[in-house]
Short mmCIF file of C-alpha atoms in Angstrom, two decimals:
data_model
loop_
_atom_site.label_atom_id
_atom_site.label_comp_id
_atom_site.label_asym_id
_atom_site.label_seq_id
_atom_site.Cartn_x
_atom_site.Cartn_y
_atom_site.Cartn_z
CA MET I 13 -13.70 139.78 208.60
CA VAL I 14 -15.43 136.53 209.65
CA ILE I 15 -13.57 133.33 209.00
CA LYS I 16 -15.76 130.51 207.90
CA LYS I 17 -15.85 127.31 209.91
CA SER I 18 -14.51 125.27 207.01
CA ASP I 19 -11.64 127.80 206.55
CA ARG I 20 -10.77 127.56 210.28
CA ALA I 21 -10.65 123.73 209.91
CA ASN I 22 -8.31 124.10 206.92
CA ILE I 23 -6.08 126.52 208.83
CA LEU I 24 -5.81 124.24 211.79
CA LEU I 25 -5.10 121.29 209.48
CA VAL I 26 -2.28 123.24 207.76
CA ALA I 27 -0.89 124.33 211.15
CA LEU I 28 -1.14 120.74 212.46
CA ILE I 29 0.69 119.41 209.37
CA ALA I 30 3.36 122.18 209.69
CA LEU I 31 3.86 121.28 213.36
CA LEU I 32 4.09 117.56 212.68
CA ALA I 33 6.54 118.22 209.82
CA TYR I 34 8.71 120.35 212.11
CA LEU I 35 8.63 117.71 214.90
CA SER I 36 9.43 114.97 212.31
CA PHE I 37 12.36 116.88 211.05
CA GLN I 38 13.72 117.40 214.63
CA ILE I 39 13.34 113.65 215.25
CA VAL I 40 15.39 112.61 212.14
CA ARG I 41 17.73 115.62 212.32
CA PRO I 42 20.57 113.84 214.13
CA PHE I 43 20.48 111.09 211.52
CA ILE I 44 20.21 113.28 208.29
CA ASN I 45 23.75 112.55 207.07
CA THR I 46 23.32 108.84 207.88
CA ILE I 47 19.96 108.61 206.08
CA LEU I 48 21.17 110.44 203.02
CA GLY I 49 24.44 108.43 202.90
CA ALA I 50 22.45 105.18 203.11
CA PHE I 51 20.19 106.19 200.19
CA ILE I 52 23.13 107.23 198.12
CA ILE I 53 24.84 103.83 198.74
CA ALA I 54 21.59 102.03 197.92
CA PHE I 55 21.34 104.08 194.74
CA LEU I 56 24.85 103.20 193.74
CA PHE I 57 24.64 99.51 194.46
CA TYR I 58 21.08 98.97 193.04
CA PRO I 59 22.35 97.17 189.93
CA LEU I 60 24.17 94.61 192.14
CA TYR I 61 20.94 94.07 194.08
CA SER I 62 18.98 93.67 190.84
CA ARG I 63 21.29 90.85 189.72
CA ILE I 64 21.12 89.05 193.00
CA ALA I 65 17.29 89.54 193.19
CA LYS I 66 16.93 87.62 189.94
CA ARG I 67 18.22 84.49 191.71
CA THR I 68 16.72 84.90 195.17
CA SER I 69 13.85 86.65 196.93
CA PRO I 70 13.84 90.44 197.27
CA SER I 71 14.15 90.09 201.11
CA ALA I 72 17.13 87.77 200.89
CA SER I 73 18.82 89.82 198.23
CA ALA I 74 18.35 93.01 200.22
CA PHE I 75 19.81 91.37 203.37
CA ILE I 76 22.89 89.92 201.53
CA VAL I 77 23.77 93.23 199.77
CA SER I 78 23.11 95.33 202.90
CA ALA I 79 25.35 93.11 205.03
CA ILE I 80 28.18 93.21 202.51
CA LEU I 81 27.99 96.97 202.17
CA LEU I 82 27.98 97.36 205.95
CA LEU I 83 31.21 95.38 206.23
CA LEU I 84 32.67 97.55 203.46
CA ILE I 85 31.87 100.63 205.57
CA ILE I 86 33.15 99.34 208.90
CA THR I 87 36.50 97.91 207.60
CA PRO I 88 38.03 101.18 206.30
CA THR I 89 36.65 103.00 209.38
CA TYR I 90 38.53 100.58 211.60
CA PHE I 91 41.82 101.03 209.67
CA ALA I 92 41.40 104.82 209.78
CA VAL I 93 40.72 104.97 213.53
CA ASN I 94 43.46 102.58 214.26
CA ALA I 95 46.04 104.56 212.26
CA ILE I 96 45.05 107.89 213.80
CA SER I 97 45.09 106.40 217.31
CA SER I 98 48.58 104.96 216.73
CA GLU I 99 49.96 108.23 215.58
CA ALA I 100 48.35 110.12 218.44
CA SER I 101 49.83 107.67 220.96
CA TYR I 102 53.32 107.96 219.41
CA LEU I 103 53.10 111.83 219.40
CA TYR I 104 52.17 111.74 223.14
CA LEU I 105 54.99 109.38 224.20
CA ARG I 106 57.56 111.28 222.00
CA THR I 107 56.59 114.64 223.40
CA LYS I 108 56.86 113.34 226.97
CA GLN I 109 60.35 111.90 226.21
CA ILE I 110 61.50 115.24 224.85
CA SER I 111 60.35 117.07 227.95
CA ALA I 112 61.95 114.50 230.30
CA THR I 113 65.36 114.32 228.51
CA GLY I 114 65.57 117.88 227.11
CA SER I 115 66.60 116.35 223.79
CA PHE I 116 64.63 116.27 220.61
CA PHE I 117 66.64 113.31 219.28
CA THR I 118 67.07 109.85 220.71
CA VAL I 119 70.67 109.45 219.49
CA GLN I 120 73.34 112.13 220.19
CA CYS I 121 75.83 113.16 217.39
CA THR I 122 79.52 113.74 218.22
CA SER I 123 80.77 114.89 214.84
CA ASN I 124 80.74 118.45 213.54
CA ASP I 125 78.98 117.93 210.22
CA PHE I 126 75.93 119.91 209.24
CA PHE I 127 73.40 117.34 210.48
CA CYS I 128 74.87 116.96 213.90
CA LEU I 129 75.25 120.73 214.36
CA ALA I 130 71.60 121.13 213.41
CA SER I 131 70.54 118.44 215.89
CA ARG I 132 72.52 120.03 218.71
CA GLY I 133 71.04 123.40 217.91
CA ILE I 134 67.55 121.99 218.18
CA ASP I 135 68.38 120.38 221.49
CA LYS I 136 69.58 123.68 222.91
CA ILE I 137 66.21 125.16 221.91
CA VAL I 138 64.36 122.39 223.60
CA GLU I 139 66.47 122.80 226.77
CA ASP I 140 65.17 126.30 227.28
CA PRO I 141 63.32 126.45 230.57
CA GLN I 142 60.33 128.36 229.26
CA LEU I 143 60.03 126.08 226.29
CA ASN I 144 60.40 123.08 228.46
CA LEU I 145 57.51 124.47 230.63
CA TYR I 146 55.48 124.93 227.49
CA PHE I 147 56.18 121.30 226.53
CA ARG I 148 54.99 120.11 229.92
CA SER I 149 51.84 122.20 229.48
CA VAL I 150 51.36 120.60 226.08
CA ILE I 151 51.85 117.13 227.54
CA GLY I 152 49.18 117.83 230.07
CA LYS I 153 46.72 118.92 227.31
CA ILE I 154 47.66 115.92 225.20
CA THR I 155 47.10 113.65 228.19
CA ASP I 156 43.70 115.21 228.86
CA TYR I 157 42.83 114.95 225.16
CA ILE I 158 43.74 111.23 224.99
CA ILE I 159 41.86 110.46 228.17
CA ASN I 160 38.81 112.42 226.94
CA SER I 161 39.10 110.82 223.50
CA ALA I 162 39.26 107.32 225.03
CA THR I 163 36.24 108.15 227.17
CA ASP I 164 34.35 109.67 224.22
CA PHE I 165 35.12 106.63 222.11
CA VAL I 166 33.64 104.34 224.71
CA LEU I 167 30.57 106.65 225.04
CA LEU I 168 30.28 107.10 221.20
CA LEU I 169 30.64 103.42 220.35
CA PRO I 170 26.92 102.72 220.97
CA ASN I 171 26.16 105.83 218.90
CA PHE I 172 28.38 104.47 216.05
CA LEU I 173 26.67 101.07 216.23
CA MET I 174 23.25 102.78 216.19
CA HIS I 175 24.16 104.67 213.04
CA MET I 176 25.42 101.44 211.47
CA PHE I 177 22.06 99.76 212.32
CA ILE I 178 20.22 102.74 210.73
CA ILE I 179 22.30 102.35 207.60
CA PHE I 180 21.72 98.70 207.42
CA PHE I 181 17.97 99.20 208.11
CA ILE I 182 17.64 101.82 205.29
CA LEU I 183 19.70 99.86 202.93
CA TYR I 184 17.53 96.78 203.39
CA TYR I 185 14.20 98.50 202.79
CA ALA I 186 15.59 100.80 200.05
CA PHE I 187 16.59 97.65 198.12
CA LYS I 188 13.50 95.69 199.01
CA GLU I 189 11.08 98.44 198.07
CA SER I 190 13.19 100.02 195.35
CA ASP I 191 10.35 99.85 192.80
CA ASN I 192 8.11 101.95 195.11
CA PHE I 193 10.88 104.51 195.60
CA ILE I 194 11.54 104.84 191.95
CA GLY I 195 7.88 105.16 191.21
CA SER I 196 7.40 107.86 193.84
CA PHE I 197 10.34 109.83 192.47
CA LYS I 198 8.86 109.66 188.97
CA ASN I 199 5.49 110.92 190.36
CA LEU I 200 7.27 114.19 191.21
CA PHE I 201 7.28 114.93 187.47
CA PRO I 202 3.64 114.19 186.51
CA GLY I 203 3.13 113.88 182.75
CA SER I 204 6.85 114.23 182.03
CA SER I 205 8.53 110.91 182.33
CA SER I 206 11.39 112.10 180.17
CA VAL I 207 12.43 114.68 182.80
CA SER I 208 12.42 112.06 185.54
CA GLU I 209 14.47 109.66 183.44
CA VAL I 210 17.03 112.43 182.61
CA VAL I 211 17.29 113.38 186.30
CA ILE I 212 17.69 109.70 187.41
CA THR I 213 20.34 109.19 184.77
CA GLN I 214 22.27 112.27 185.90
CA LEU I 215 21.98 111.20 189.54
CA ARG I 216 23.24 107.78 188.76
CA ASN I 217 26.16 109.23 186.70
CA VAL I 218 27.23 111.63 189.47
CA VAL I 219 26.97 109.06 192.23
CA ASN I 220 28.89 106.49 190.23
CA ALA I 221 31.50 109.05 189.25
CA VAL I 222 32.09 110.34 192.77
CA ILE I 223 32.08 106.95 194.49
CA LEU I 224 33.89 104.84 191.93
CA GLY I 225 36.25 107.77 191.06
CA SER I 226 37.25 108.07 194.77
CA LEU I 227 37.75 104.26 195.04
CA ILE I 228 39.87 104.26 191.93
CA ILE I 229 41.94 107.27 192.98
CA ALA I 230 42.48 105.70 196.48
CA PHE I 231 43.63 102.49 194.84
CA LEU I 232 46.00 104.37 192.52
CA GLN I 233 47.39 106.28 195.53
CA GLY I 234 47.96 103.05 197.38
CA VAL I 235 49.71 101.41 194.40
CA ALA I 236 51.90 104.56 193.88
CA ALA I 237 52.83 104.48 197.53
CA ALA I 238 53.68 100.75 197.52
CA ILE I 239 55.91 101.15 194.44
CA GLY I 240 57.70 104.27 195.64
CA PHE I 241 58.20 103.09 199.19
CA LEU I 242 59.39 99.63 198.00
CA LEU I 243 61.99 101.16 195.67
CA PHE I 244 63.40 103.38 198.31
CA GLY I 245 63.53 100.76 201.06
CA ILE I 246 60.81 102.12 203.26
CA ALA I 247 59.98 99.69 206.07
CA SER I 248 56.58 97.85 205.63
CA PRO I 249 55.74 99.47 202.23
CA PHE I 250 52.62 97.50 201.67
CA LEU I 251 51.25 98.32 205.13
CA TRP I 252 51.75 102.04 204.52
CA ALA I 253 50.14 101.64 201.08
CA VAL I 254 47.06 100.06 202.54
CA LEU I 255 46.75 102.83 205.18
CA ILE I 256 47.12 105.49 202.54
CA ALA I 257 44.49 103.95 200.28
CA CYS I 258 42.04 103.66 203.29
CA ILE I 259 42.68 107.21 204.56
CA ALA I 260 42.38 108.64 201.00
CA LEU I 261 38.76 107.59 200.99
CA ILE I 262 38.02 110.15 203.78
CA PRO I 263 37.10 113.50 202.23
CA MET I 264 39.11 116.58 203.05
CA ILE I 265 41.71 114.56 204.96
CA GLY I 266 43.54 112.42 202.37
CA ALA I 267 46.76 110.53 202.27
CA THR I 268 48.82 113.49 203.54
CA VAL I 269 48.19 112.55 207.14
CA ILE I 270 50.18 109.34 206.44
CA TRP I 271 53.08 110.27 204.17
CA ALA I 272 53.94 113.64 205.74
CA PRO I 273 54.59 112.26 209.30
CA LEU I 274 56.33 109.19 207.78
CA GLY I 275 58.68 111.34 205.57
CA THR I 276 59.41 113.61 208.51
CA PHE I 277 60.33 110.64 210.74
CA TYR I 278 62.76 109.30 208.13
CA LEU I 279 64.30 112.70 207.65
CA LEU I 280 64.86 113.34 211.30
CA SER I 281 66.16 109.77 211.87
CA GLY I 282 68.64 110.27 209.10
CA ILE I 283 69.81 113.54 210.61
CA VAL I 284 70.20 111.96 214.07
CA SER I 285 71.99 108.87 212.90
CA ASN I 286 74.18 110.89 210.46
CA SER I 287 72.84 108.67 207.71
CA ASN I 288 72.68 110.30 204.29
CA TRP I 289 70.53 107.49 203.08
CA GLY I 290 67.97 108.12 205.83
CA VAL I 291 67.86 111.79 204.91
CA ILE I 292 67.45 110.82 201.17
CA GLN I 293 64.57 108.45 202.15
CA GLY I 294 62.83 111.19 204.12
CA VAL I 295 63.19 113.82 201.37
CA PHE I 296 61.94 111.23 198.95
CA VAL I 297 58.82 110.35 200.94
CA LEU I 298 58.03 114.03 201.37
CA THR I 299 58.60 114.91 197.74
CA TYR I 300 57.04 111.79 196.26
CA GLY I 301 54.05 112.10 198.55
CA PHE I 302 53.47 115.78 197.59
CA PHE I 303 53.94 115.43 193.83
CA VAL I 304 52.81 111.87 193.09
CA ILE I 305 50.66 110.44 195.90
CA SER I 306 48.60 113.62 196.63
CA GLY I 307 49.07 114.78 192.95
CA ILE I 308 47.05 111.82 191.81
CA GLU I 309 44.09 112.99 193.92
CA ASN I 310 44.52 116.70 193.16
CA VAL I 311 44.85 116.27 189.34
CA LEU I 312 43.04 113.10 188.41
CA LYS I 313 40.03 113.03 190.76
CA PRO I 314 38.32 116.18 189.45
CA LYS I 315 38.88 115.08 185.88
CA ILE I 316 37.57 111.55 186.41
CA ILE I 317 34.51 112.71 188.28
CA SER I 318 33.70 115.46 185.90
CA LYS I 319 34.06 113.12 182.81
CA TRP I 320 32.21 110.18 184.18
CA GLY I 321 29.52 112.31 185.80
CA ASN I 322 29.19 114.54 182.81
CA VAL I 323 29.47 117.65 184.95
CA HIS I 324 31.93 120.59 184.90
CA PRO I 325 34.96 120.31 187.22
CA VAL I 326 33.91 123.59 188.88
CA ILE I 327 30.60 122.02 189.93
CA VAL I 328 32.52 118.94 191.31
CA ILE I 329 34.97 121.09 193.34
CA LEU I 330 32.44 123.68 194.59
CA GLY I 331 29.86 120.97 195.37
CA ALA I 332 32.39 118.81 197.29
CA ILE I 333 33.74 121.67 199.38
CA GLY I 334 30.35 123.27 200.04
CA GLY I 335 28.74 119.93 200.68
CA VAL I 336 31.33 118.83 203.28
CA THR I 337 30.93 122.26 204.99
CA ILE I 338 27.21 121.72 205.37
CA PHE I 339 26.66 117.91 205.60
CA GLY I 340 30.04 116.64 206.74
CA ILE I 341 31.68 113.69 205.04
CA THR I 342 28.55 112.70 203.12
CA GLY I 343 28.45 116.17 201.62
CA PHE I 344 31.32 115.11 199.47
CA ILE I 345 28.78 113.26 197.37
CA ILE I 346 25.60 115.31 198.22
CA GLY I 347 27.16 118.65 197.23
CA PRO I 348 28.01 117.72 193.54
CA LEU I 349 24.77 115.68 193.41
CA VAL I 350 22.60 118.71 194.23
CA LEU I 351 24.43 121.13 191.94
CA ALA I 352 24.46 118.62 189.02
CA THR I 353 20.74 117.95 189.56
CA VAL I 354 19.90 121.67 189.55
CA LYS I 355 22.03 122.08 186.38
CA THR I 356 20.28 119.17 184.68
CA LEU I 357 16.72 120.42 185.59
CA LEU I 358 17.48 123.95 184.34
CA GLU I 359 18.72 122.56 181.07
CA GLU I 360 15.39 120.61 180.47
CA PRO I 361 13.14 122.45 178.03
CA LYS I 362 9.95 121.59 180.04
CA VAL I 363 11.47 122.92 183.24
CA ARG I 364 12.73 126.01 181.51
CA VAL I 365 9.18 126.69 180.25
CA ILE I 366 7.81 126.41 183.81
CA PHE I 367 10.29 129.11 185.02
CA GLY I 368 9.92 131.16 181.92
CA VAL I 369 13.64 130.88 180.91
#
């Protein structure tokens, strides 16, 4: 079979396009999550940009909104990193103290009540030579981890700043050229503007539901933490509440990383000091954190997102878990967004005709 010259040219052109597409994907691959996240943020805050653009030029409006959003991204990230670093440092110092003193507790009990007997029993376990050797091994690993983490943080700081620059860059042009983006999206559905409008509406509903729902849930968790901690005399209740609200915004981590160590600390401190009130505080923080603080997220978040986004709770949960598995943190939004969009398209009569369903 002889291939015509024109066919060879077409084949070469297709091969060249495929090669360039592959190379282009490899170039942007490290920044896929950042790019998708930036477009989602731009889509969410487009109404804010539209309002500001009515009073100033598109360029100025895009710059103002992008700068504000960048600050809103960096601030919670700073609090989260600071909180995790503080807890890691405390864990390292406390573990080192346990190994050096052979005692799990900083204050020794002399009475024979249940709490003191329990603390002395734990100390005997810690004094075991093999366990002490294990503690020393753990300390070495923790030390290496902290040193490596500090080194990685210094090395990754330019990378973080680069991603922030990419977010700002994409936000700026996504806002400034929003009309072109919307027009290009509508062109994906030639002759069927109704389908594109339905899809855009569904996208907006899901993004608004996931983002605003997460913000509201985090705020409610912070308020609940502040009220509960204040009533039971937990030190710095508002600081802990702010930390819980910030950490709650991180998908698949949640407020548990704050209230669980805090409750354990108060519980152990109460046992050591033979303080019934300290034990009560610890039990309260653990119980209140599990049923109220985390309960707000586990119960209310799926309901709010499914109601506001007009999607089934199963789609929200499966989309969030699967999205985080594939895309990382941004998958918490991308997952439900993809599943909801597919559901919307399959429900459209014109799309169903195309697929013969």
